[in-house]
Coordinates of C-alpha atoms and ligand atoms in Angstrom, one line a residue:
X1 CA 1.5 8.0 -16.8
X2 CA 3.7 5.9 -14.3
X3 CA 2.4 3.3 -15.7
X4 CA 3.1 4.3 -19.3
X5 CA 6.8 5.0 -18.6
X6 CA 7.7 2.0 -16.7
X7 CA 6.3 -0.3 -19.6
X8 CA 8.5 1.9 -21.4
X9 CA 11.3 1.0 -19.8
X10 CA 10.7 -2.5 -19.9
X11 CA 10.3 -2.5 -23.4
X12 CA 13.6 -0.7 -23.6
X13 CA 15.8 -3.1 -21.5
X14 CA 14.4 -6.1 -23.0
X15 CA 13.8 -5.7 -26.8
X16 CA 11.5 -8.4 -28.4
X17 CA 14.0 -9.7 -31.1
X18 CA 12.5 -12.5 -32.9
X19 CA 9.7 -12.6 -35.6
X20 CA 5.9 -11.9 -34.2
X21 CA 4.0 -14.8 -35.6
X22 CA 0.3 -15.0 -36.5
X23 CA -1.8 -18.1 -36.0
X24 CA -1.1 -19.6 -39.6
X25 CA 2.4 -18.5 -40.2
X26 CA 5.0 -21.7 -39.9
X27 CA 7.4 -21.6 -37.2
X28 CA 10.9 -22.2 -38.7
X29 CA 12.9 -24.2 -37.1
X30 CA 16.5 -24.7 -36.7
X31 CA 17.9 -27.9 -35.4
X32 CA 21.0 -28.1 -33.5
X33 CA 22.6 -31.8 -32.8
X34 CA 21.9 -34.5 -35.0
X35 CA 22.4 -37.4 -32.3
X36 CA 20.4 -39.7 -30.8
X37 CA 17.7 -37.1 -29.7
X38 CA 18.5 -34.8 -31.7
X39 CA 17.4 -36.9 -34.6
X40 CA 14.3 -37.9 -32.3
X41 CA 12.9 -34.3 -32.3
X42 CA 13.8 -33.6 -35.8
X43 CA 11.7 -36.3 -36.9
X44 CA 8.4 -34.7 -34.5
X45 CA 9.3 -31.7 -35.8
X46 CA 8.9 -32.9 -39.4
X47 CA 5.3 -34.4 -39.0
X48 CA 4.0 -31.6 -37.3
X49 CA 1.6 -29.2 -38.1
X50 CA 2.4 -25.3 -38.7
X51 CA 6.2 -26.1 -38.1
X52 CA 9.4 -26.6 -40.8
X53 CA 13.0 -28.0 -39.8
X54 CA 14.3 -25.2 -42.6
X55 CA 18.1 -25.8 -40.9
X56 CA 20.1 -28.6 -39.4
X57 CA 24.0 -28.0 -37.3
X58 CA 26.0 -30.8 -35.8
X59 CA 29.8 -30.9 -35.8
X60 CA 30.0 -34.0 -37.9
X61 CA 29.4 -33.2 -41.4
X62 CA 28.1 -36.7 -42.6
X63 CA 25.0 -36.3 -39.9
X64 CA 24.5 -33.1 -41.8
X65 CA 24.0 -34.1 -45.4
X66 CA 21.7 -37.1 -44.2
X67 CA 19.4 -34.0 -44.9
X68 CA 20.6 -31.9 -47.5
X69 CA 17.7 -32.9 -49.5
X70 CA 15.3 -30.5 -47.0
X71 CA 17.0 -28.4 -44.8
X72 CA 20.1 -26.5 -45.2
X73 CA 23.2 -27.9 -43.5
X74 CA 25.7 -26.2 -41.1
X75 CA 28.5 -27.8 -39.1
X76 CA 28.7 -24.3 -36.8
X77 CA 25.3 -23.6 -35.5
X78 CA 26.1 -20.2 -35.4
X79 CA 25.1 -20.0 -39.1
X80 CA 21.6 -21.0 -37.6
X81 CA 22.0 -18.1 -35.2
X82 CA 22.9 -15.4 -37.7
X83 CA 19.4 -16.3 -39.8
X84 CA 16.7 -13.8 -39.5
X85 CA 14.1 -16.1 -41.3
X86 CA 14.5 -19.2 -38.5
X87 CA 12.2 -18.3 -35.0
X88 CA 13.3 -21.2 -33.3
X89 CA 16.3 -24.1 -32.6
X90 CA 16.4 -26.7 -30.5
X91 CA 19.6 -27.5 -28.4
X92 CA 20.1 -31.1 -28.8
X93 CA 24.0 -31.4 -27.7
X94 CA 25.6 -33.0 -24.8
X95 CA 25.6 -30.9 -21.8
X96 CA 28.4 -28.7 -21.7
X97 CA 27.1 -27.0 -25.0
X98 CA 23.7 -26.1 -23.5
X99 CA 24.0 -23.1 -21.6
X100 CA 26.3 -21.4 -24.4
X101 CA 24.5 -22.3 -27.2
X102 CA 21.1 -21.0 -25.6
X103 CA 22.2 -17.7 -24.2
X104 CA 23.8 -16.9 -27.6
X105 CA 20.3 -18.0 -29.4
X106 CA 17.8 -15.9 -27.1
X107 CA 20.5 -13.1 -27.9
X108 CA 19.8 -13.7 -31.7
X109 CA 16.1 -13.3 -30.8
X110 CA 15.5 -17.4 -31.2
X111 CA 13.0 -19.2 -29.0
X112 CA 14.6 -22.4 -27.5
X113 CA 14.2 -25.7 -26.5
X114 CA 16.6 -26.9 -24.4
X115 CA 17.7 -30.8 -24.0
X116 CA 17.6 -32.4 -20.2
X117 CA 19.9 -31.9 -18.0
X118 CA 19.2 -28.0 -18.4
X119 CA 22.8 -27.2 -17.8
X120 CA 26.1 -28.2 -17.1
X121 CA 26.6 -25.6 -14.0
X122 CA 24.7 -24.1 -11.7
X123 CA 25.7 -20.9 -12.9
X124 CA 24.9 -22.0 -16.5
X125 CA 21.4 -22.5 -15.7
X126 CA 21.0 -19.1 -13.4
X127 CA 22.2 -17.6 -16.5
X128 CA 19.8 -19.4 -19.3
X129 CA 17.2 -17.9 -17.3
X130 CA 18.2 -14.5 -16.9
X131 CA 18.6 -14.3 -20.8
X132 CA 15.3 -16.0 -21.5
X133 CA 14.0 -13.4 -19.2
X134 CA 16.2 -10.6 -20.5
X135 CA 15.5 -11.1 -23.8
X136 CA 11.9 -12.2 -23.8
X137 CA 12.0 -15.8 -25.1
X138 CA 10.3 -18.9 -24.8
X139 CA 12.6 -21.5 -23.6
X140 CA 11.2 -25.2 -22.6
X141 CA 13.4 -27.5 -20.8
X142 CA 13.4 -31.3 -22.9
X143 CA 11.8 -32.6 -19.5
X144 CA 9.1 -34.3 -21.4
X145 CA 7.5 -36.3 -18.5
X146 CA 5.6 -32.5 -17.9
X147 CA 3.6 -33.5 -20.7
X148 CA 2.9 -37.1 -19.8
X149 CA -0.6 -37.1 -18.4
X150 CA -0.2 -39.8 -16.3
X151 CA 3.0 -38.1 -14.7
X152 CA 0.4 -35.0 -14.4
X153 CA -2.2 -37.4 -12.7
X154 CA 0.3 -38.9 -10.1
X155 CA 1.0 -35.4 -9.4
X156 CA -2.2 -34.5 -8.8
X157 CA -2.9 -37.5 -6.2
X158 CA 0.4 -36.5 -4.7
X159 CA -0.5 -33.2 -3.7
X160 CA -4.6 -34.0 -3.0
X161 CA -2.9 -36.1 0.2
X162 CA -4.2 -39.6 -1.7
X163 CA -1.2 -41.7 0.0
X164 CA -0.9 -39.2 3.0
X165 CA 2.2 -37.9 4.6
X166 CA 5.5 -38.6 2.5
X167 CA 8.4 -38.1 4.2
X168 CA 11.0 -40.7 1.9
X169 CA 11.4 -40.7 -1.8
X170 CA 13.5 -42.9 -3.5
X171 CA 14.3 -43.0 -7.0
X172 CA 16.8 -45.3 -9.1
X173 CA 18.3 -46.5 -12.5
X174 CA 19.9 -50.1 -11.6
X175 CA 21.4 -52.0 -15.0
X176 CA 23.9 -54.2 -15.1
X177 CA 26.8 -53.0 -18.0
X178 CA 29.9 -55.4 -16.3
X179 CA 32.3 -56.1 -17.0
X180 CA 33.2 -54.0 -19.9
X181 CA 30.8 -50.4 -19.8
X182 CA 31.5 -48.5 -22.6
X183 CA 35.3 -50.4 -23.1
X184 CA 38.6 -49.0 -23.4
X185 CA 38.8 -47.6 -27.0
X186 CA 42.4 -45.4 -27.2
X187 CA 42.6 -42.1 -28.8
X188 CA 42.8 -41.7 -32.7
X189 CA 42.7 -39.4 -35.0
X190 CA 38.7 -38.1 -35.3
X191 CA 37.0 -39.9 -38.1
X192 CA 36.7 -37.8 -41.4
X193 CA 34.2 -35.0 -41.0
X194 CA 34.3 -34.8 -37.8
X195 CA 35.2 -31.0 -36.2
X196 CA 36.8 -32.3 -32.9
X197 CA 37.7 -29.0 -31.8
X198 CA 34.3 -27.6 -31.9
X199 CA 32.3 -30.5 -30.6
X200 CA 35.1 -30.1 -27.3
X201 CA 34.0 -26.2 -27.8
X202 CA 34.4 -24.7 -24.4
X203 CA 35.4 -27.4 -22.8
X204 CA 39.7 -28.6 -22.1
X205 CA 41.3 -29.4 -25.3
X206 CA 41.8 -33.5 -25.5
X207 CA 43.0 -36.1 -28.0
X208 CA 39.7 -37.7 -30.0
X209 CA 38.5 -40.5 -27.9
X210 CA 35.2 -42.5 -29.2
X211 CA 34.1 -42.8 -25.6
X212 CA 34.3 -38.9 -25.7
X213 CA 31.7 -38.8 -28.7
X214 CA 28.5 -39.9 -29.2
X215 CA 26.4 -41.3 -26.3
X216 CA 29.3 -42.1 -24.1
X217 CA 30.4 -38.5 -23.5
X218 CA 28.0 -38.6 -20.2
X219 CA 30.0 -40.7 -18.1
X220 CA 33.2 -38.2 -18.9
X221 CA 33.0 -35.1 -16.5
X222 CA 34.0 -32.0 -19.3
X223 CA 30.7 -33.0 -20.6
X224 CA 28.4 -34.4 -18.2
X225 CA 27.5 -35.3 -14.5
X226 CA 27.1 -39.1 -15.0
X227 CA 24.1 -40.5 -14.4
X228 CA 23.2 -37.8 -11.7
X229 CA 22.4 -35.5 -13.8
X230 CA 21.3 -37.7 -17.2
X231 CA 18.7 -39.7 -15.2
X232 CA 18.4 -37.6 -12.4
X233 CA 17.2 -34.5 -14.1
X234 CA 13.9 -36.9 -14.7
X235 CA 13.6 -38.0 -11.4
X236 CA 14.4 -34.9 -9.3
X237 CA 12.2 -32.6 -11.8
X238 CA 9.1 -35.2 -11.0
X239 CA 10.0 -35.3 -7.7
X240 CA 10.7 -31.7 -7.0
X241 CA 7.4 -31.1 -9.0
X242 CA 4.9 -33.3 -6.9
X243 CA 6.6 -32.1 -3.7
X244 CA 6.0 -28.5 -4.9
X245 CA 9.8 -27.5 -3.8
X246 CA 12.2 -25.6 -5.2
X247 CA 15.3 -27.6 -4.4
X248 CA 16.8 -29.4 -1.7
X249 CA 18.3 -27.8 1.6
X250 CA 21.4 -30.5 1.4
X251 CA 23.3 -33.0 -0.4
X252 CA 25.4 -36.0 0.3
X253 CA 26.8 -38.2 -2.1
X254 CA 28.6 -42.1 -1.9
X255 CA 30.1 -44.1 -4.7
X256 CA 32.4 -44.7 -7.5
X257 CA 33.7 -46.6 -10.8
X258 CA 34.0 -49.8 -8.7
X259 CA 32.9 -52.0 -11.0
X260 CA 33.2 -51.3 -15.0
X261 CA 36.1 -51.7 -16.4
X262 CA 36.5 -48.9 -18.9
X263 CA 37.8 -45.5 -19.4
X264 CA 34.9 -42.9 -18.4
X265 CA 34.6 -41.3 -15.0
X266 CA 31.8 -40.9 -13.5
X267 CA 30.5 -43.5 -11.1
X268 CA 28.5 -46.5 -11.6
X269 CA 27.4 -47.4 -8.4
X270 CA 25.9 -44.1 -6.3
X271 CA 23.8 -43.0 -3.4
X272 CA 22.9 -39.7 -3.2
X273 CA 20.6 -38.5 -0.4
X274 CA 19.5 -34.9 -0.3
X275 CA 17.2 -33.4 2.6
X276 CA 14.3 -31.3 1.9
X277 CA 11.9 -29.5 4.5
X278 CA 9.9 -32.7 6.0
X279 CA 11.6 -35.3 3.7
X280 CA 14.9 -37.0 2.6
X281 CA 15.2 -38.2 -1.5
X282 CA 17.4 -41.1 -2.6
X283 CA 18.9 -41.7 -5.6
X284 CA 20.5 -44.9 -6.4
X285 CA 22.8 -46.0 -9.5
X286 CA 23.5 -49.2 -9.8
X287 CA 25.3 -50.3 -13.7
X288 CA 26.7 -53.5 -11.4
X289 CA 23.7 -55.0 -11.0
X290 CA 20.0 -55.2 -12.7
X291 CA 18.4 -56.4 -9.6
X292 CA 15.3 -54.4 -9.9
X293 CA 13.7 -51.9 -7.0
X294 CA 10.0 -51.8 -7.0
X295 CA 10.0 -54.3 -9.7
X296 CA 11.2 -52.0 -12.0
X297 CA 14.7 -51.0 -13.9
X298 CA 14.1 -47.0 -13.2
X299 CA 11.6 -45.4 -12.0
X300 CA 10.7 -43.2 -8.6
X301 CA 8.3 -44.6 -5.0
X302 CA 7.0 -41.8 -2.8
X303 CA 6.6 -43.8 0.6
X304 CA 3.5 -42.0 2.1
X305 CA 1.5 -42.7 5.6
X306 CA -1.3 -44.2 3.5
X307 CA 0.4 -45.6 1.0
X308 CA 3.1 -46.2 -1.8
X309 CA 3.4 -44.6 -5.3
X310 CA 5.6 -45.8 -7.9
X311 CA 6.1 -44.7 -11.2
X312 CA 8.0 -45.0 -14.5
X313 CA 7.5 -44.1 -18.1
X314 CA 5.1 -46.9 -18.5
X315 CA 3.0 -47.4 -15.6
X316 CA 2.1 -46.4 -12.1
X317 CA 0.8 -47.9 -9.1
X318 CA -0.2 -47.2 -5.4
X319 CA 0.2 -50.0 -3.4
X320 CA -2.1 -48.9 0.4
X321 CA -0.5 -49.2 3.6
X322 CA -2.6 -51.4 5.8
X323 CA -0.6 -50.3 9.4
X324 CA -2.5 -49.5 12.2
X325 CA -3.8 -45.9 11.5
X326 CA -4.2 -44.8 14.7
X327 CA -1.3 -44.8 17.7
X328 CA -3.9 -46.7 20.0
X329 CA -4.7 -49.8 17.9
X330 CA -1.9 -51.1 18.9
X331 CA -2.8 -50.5 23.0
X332 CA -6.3 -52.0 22.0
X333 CA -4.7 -55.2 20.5
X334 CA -2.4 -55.1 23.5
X335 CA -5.4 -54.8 26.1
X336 CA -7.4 -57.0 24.4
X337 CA -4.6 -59.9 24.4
X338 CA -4.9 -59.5 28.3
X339 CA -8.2 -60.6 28.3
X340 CA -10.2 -56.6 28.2
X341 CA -13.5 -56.0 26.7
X342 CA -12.2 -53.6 24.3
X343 CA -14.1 -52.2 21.1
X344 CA -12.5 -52.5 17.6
X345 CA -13.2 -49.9 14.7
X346 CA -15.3 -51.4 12.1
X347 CA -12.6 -53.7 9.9
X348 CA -10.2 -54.2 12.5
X349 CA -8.3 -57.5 12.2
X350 CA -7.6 -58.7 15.9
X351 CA -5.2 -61.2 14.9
X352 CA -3.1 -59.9 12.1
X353 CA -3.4 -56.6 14.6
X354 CA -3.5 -54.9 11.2
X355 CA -7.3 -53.0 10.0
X356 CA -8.7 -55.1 7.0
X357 CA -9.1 -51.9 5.4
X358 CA -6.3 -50.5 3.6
X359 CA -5.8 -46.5 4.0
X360 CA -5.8 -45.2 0.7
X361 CA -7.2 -46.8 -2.8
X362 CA -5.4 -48.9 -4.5
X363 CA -5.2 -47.4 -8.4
X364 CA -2.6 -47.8 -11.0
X365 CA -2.3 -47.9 -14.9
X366 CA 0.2 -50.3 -17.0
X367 CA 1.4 -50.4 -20.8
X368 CA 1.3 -46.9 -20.6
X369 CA 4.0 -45.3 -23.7
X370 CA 5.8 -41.8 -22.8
X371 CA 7.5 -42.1 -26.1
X372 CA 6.5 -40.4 -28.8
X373 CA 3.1 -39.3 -28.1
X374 CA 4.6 -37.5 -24.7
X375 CA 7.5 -36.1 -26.5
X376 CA 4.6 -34.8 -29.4
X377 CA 2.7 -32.9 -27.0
X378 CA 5.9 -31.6 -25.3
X379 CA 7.0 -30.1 -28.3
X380 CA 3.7 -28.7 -29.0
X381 CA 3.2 -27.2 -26.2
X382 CA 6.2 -25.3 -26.9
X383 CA 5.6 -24.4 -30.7
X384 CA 1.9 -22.8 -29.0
X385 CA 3.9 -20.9 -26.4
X386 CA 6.0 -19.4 -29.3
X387 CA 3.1 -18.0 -31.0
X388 CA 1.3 -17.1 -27.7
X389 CA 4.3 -16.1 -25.9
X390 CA 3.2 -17.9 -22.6
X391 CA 5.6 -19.6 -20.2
X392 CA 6.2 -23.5 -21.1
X393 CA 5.2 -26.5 -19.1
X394 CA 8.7 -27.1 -18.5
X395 CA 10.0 -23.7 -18.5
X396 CA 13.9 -22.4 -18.4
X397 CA 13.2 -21.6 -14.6
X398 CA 11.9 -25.6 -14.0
X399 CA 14.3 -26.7 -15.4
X400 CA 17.2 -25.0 -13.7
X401 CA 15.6 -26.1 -11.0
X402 CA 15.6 -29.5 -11.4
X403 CA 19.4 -29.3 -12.6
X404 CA 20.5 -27.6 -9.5
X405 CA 19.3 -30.5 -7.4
X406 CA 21.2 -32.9 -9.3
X407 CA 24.3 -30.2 -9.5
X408 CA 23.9 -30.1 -5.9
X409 CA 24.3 -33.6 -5.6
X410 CA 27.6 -34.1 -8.2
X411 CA 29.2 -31.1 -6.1
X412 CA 28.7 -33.3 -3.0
X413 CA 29.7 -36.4 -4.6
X414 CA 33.3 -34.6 -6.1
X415 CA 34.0 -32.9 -2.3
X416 CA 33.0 -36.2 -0.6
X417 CA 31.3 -34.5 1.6
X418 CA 27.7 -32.9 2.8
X419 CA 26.4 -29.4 1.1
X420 CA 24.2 -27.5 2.1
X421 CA 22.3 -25.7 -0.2
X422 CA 19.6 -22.5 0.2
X423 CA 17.2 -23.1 -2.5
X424 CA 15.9 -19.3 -2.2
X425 CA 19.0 -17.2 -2.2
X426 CA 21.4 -19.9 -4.5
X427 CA 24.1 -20.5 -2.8
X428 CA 26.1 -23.1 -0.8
X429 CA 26.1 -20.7 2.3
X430 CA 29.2 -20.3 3.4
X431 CA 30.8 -23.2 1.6
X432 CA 33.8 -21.5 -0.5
X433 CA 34.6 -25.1 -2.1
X434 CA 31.5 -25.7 -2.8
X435 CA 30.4 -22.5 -3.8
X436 CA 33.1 -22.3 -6.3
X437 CA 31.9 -25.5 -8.3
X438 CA 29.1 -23.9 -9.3
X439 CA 30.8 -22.4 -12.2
X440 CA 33.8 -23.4 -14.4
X441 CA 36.5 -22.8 -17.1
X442 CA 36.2 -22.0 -20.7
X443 CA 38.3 -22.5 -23.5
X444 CA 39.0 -19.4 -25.3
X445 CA 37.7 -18.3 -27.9
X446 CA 34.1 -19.9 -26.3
X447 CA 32.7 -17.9 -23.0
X448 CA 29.7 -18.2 -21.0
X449 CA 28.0 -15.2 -23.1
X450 CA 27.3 -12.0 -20.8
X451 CA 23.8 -11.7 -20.0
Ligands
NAD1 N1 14.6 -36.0 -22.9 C1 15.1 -37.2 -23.0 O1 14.4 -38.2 -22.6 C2 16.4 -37.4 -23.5 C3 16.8 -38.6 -24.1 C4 18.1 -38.7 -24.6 C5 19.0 -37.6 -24.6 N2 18.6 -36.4 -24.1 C6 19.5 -35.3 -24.0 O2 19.8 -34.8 -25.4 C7 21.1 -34.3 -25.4 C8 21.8 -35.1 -26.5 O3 21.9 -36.5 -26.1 P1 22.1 -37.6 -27.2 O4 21.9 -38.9 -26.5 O5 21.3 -37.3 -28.4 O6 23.7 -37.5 -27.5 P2 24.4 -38.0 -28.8 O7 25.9 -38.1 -28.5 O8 23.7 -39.1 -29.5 O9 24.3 -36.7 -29.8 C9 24.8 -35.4 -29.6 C10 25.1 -34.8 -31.0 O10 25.4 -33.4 -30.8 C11 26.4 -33.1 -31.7 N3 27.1 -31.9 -31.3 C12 28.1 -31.8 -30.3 N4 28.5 -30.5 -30.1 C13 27.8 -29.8 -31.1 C14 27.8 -28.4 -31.5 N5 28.5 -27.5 -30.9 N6 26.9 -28.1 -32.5 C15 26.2 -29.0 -33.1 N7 26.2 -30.3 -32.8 C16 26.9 -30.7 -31.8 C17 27.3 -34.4 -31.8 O11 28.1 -34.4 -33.0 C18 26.2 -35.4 -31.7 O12 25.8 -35.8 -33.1 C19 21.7 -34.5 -24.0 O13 21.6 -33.3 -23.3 C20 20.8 -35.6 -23.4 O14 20.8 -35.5 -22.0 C21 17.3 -36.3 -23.6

């Protein structure tokens, strides 16, 4: 009977919404964002089985009717919303649009699927997950290295000890985009078709600036966190994902525009160090210089006692420590140099003072491809948890997750100071200044909706 009544209940808070779907009926899909990845998941959409892009929203009319021809067309995505016949959109926006456009979509009874970085605040994310939860919907976060099975298999060696102990992580983007970055276009008018007002939305009310727009918007701050969050959501979500944490216990954050000449904002060269229980992370921006880290442009190295793993989208490889592995090798080398009888283990090199056998295997994989096949299975996995109604690989919760690190580490990097963060209760504790970063302003008539 309890039982009974508290289901109930349940059922009665949090009403399912949205369309039940069999196994052969086609999941309906409305796409919001026609950008660069926007476009990108459109196109997946389109050539896969059991689903259909039926609609299409982006604030600049002349991305809209490129398909006119199969989907219909909307420059306010709320049109998408206010359809009972569409199950599904995906957020493809810059940042600041996320958390809004999400919230209002699980309140229309859509399932979501939500473009990296998950949010643009803290209090965003908290809130994308409450109204997933609230309102019983699927939402994946666009983290697509969750579906990339050699991500998965580094994971896996990661947490079955393979390279031992790790107690430093580093991870890293370093290009070289000097001396001009993105330029110094000055305002105009928007071009024709473009609804400026709307693609601002809830964020302050400026003159059109191309740099504003497409692509660029990330290194402006209404928008974005810069690279920490862009790239970062990647790293910190593997990292915090192989580590099996929840989120780091502080932040600190160095750096600036120092060396591109343009008119964004956030900073091109950065350090960002957080703590977590038993190890620090680093995360290092360089768009001065291309010099590579671990012979690669991006990617992420777990230093472990046994060993090294390094990673990107297209490879992966552990490099073994060959260091003592015991604290007396060293006092039998030093013995031994004196002229003692002493016995070596098996393999031990007296004269590099090093054991010829290294501590872990040495494995590794290259001309590996995240992109599309990765980004195909990502997207699958969330059309099969609509229909199912499982949690995603990357669900809402992972992905707020992985945010809040990199939040965590733009709120340090604005104060110029440490934060300390408690990854269990959410807060800053006892940080006002920091505390109060975790949410912002919105321009009227656009809210964070009330979950
Ligand atoms: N998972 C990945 O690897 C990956 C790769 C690239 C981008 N992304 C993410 O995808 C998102 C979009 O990035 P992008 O590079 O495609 O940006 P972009 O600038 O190329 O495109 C953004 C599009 O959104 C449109 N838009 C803005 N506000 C809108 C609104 N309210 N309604 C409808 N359309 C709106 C813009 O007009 C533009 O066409 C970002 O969150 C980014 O971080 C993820």
């Amino acid at each position: 009977m309890e039982r009974r009544n508290f289901l109930k209940t349940a059922a009665a808070s949090a009403p399912f919404l949205g369309r039940v779907l069999g196994a052969n009926d086609e999941i309906r899909i409305g796409q919001i964002g026609l950008g660069t990845r926007g476009t990108y998941e459109l196109e997946i959409c389109r050539r896969t089985k059991g689903a259909k892009v039926v609609a299409v929203a982006d604030v600049f009319q002349p991305l809209v009717d490129q398909y006119k021809e199969d989907a219909d067309g909307y420059t306010d995505f709320r049109h998408i919303l206010d359809r009972k016949d569409i199950d599904a959109v995906f957020v493809s926006t810059p940042d600041h649009w996320h958390a809004p456009i999400a919230i209002m979509a699980c309140q229309a009874g859509k399932d979501v699927f939500c473009e990296k970085p998950l949010s643009h605040t803290i209090h965003e994310g908290s809130q994308m997950v409450a109204a997933a939860r609230k309102y019983n919907r699927v939402m994946q976060t666009g983290s697509q290295q969750r579906s990339a099975p050699h991500f998965q298999k580094i994971v896996d060696l990661i947490q079955h000890g393979h390279i031992g102990k790790i107690s430093s992580i580093e991870c890293w983007n370093e290009e070289n985009d000097t001396p001009e970055g993105a330029g110094n276009p000055p305002d105009t008018a928007p071009p024709a078709g473009l609804d400026w007002d709307m693609y601002l939305g809830p964020a302050p009310k400026v003159p059109y600036n191309r740099n504003r727009y497409i692509w660029h918007y990330r290194w402006f701050w209404d928008y974005s966190g810069g690279m920490m969050t862009d790239w970062g959501a990647h790293h910190m979500d593997v990292i915090q994902w192989a580590m099996q944490v929840d989120g780091p216990l502080s932040a600190t954050a160095a750096g600036s525009r120092f060396c591109l000449r343009d008119n964004c904002q956030t900073p091109d060269t950065l350090s960002t160090l957080f703590e977590y229980p038993g190890f620090v992370v680093r995360y290092s921006v360089r768009q001065g210089n291309s010099r590579r880290i671990e012979n690669r442009p991006n990617g992420i190295a777990f230093y472990g006692a046994d060993g090294t793993l390094i990673v990107d989208r297209g490879s992966w490889e552990i490099v073994p420590e060959n260091a003592p592995r015991f604290p007396n090798d060293y006092d039998r080398v030093e013995a031994w140099l004196k002229g003692a009888n002493v016995a070596f283990p098996a393999g031990f090199d007296r004269n590099t003072r090093t054991p010829a056998r290294p501590r872990c295997a040495a494995l590794g994989e290259t001309g590996l491809k995240i992109d599309p096949s990765c980004q195909e299975a990502h997207i699958e996995n969330f059309l099969e948890c609509i229909r199912s109604r499982r949690r995603p690989i990357a669900d809402v919760e992972i992905g707020f997750r992985s945010v809040t690190a990199c939040l965590a580490g733009v709120i340090a990097y604005r104060l110029g100071r440490k934060v300390r963060w408690d990854p269990k209760a959410g807060t800053f504790p006892g940080d006002r200044e920091a505390q109060a970063m975790m949410t912002k302003r919105y321009r009227a008539p656009w809210t964070l909706p009330a979950v």
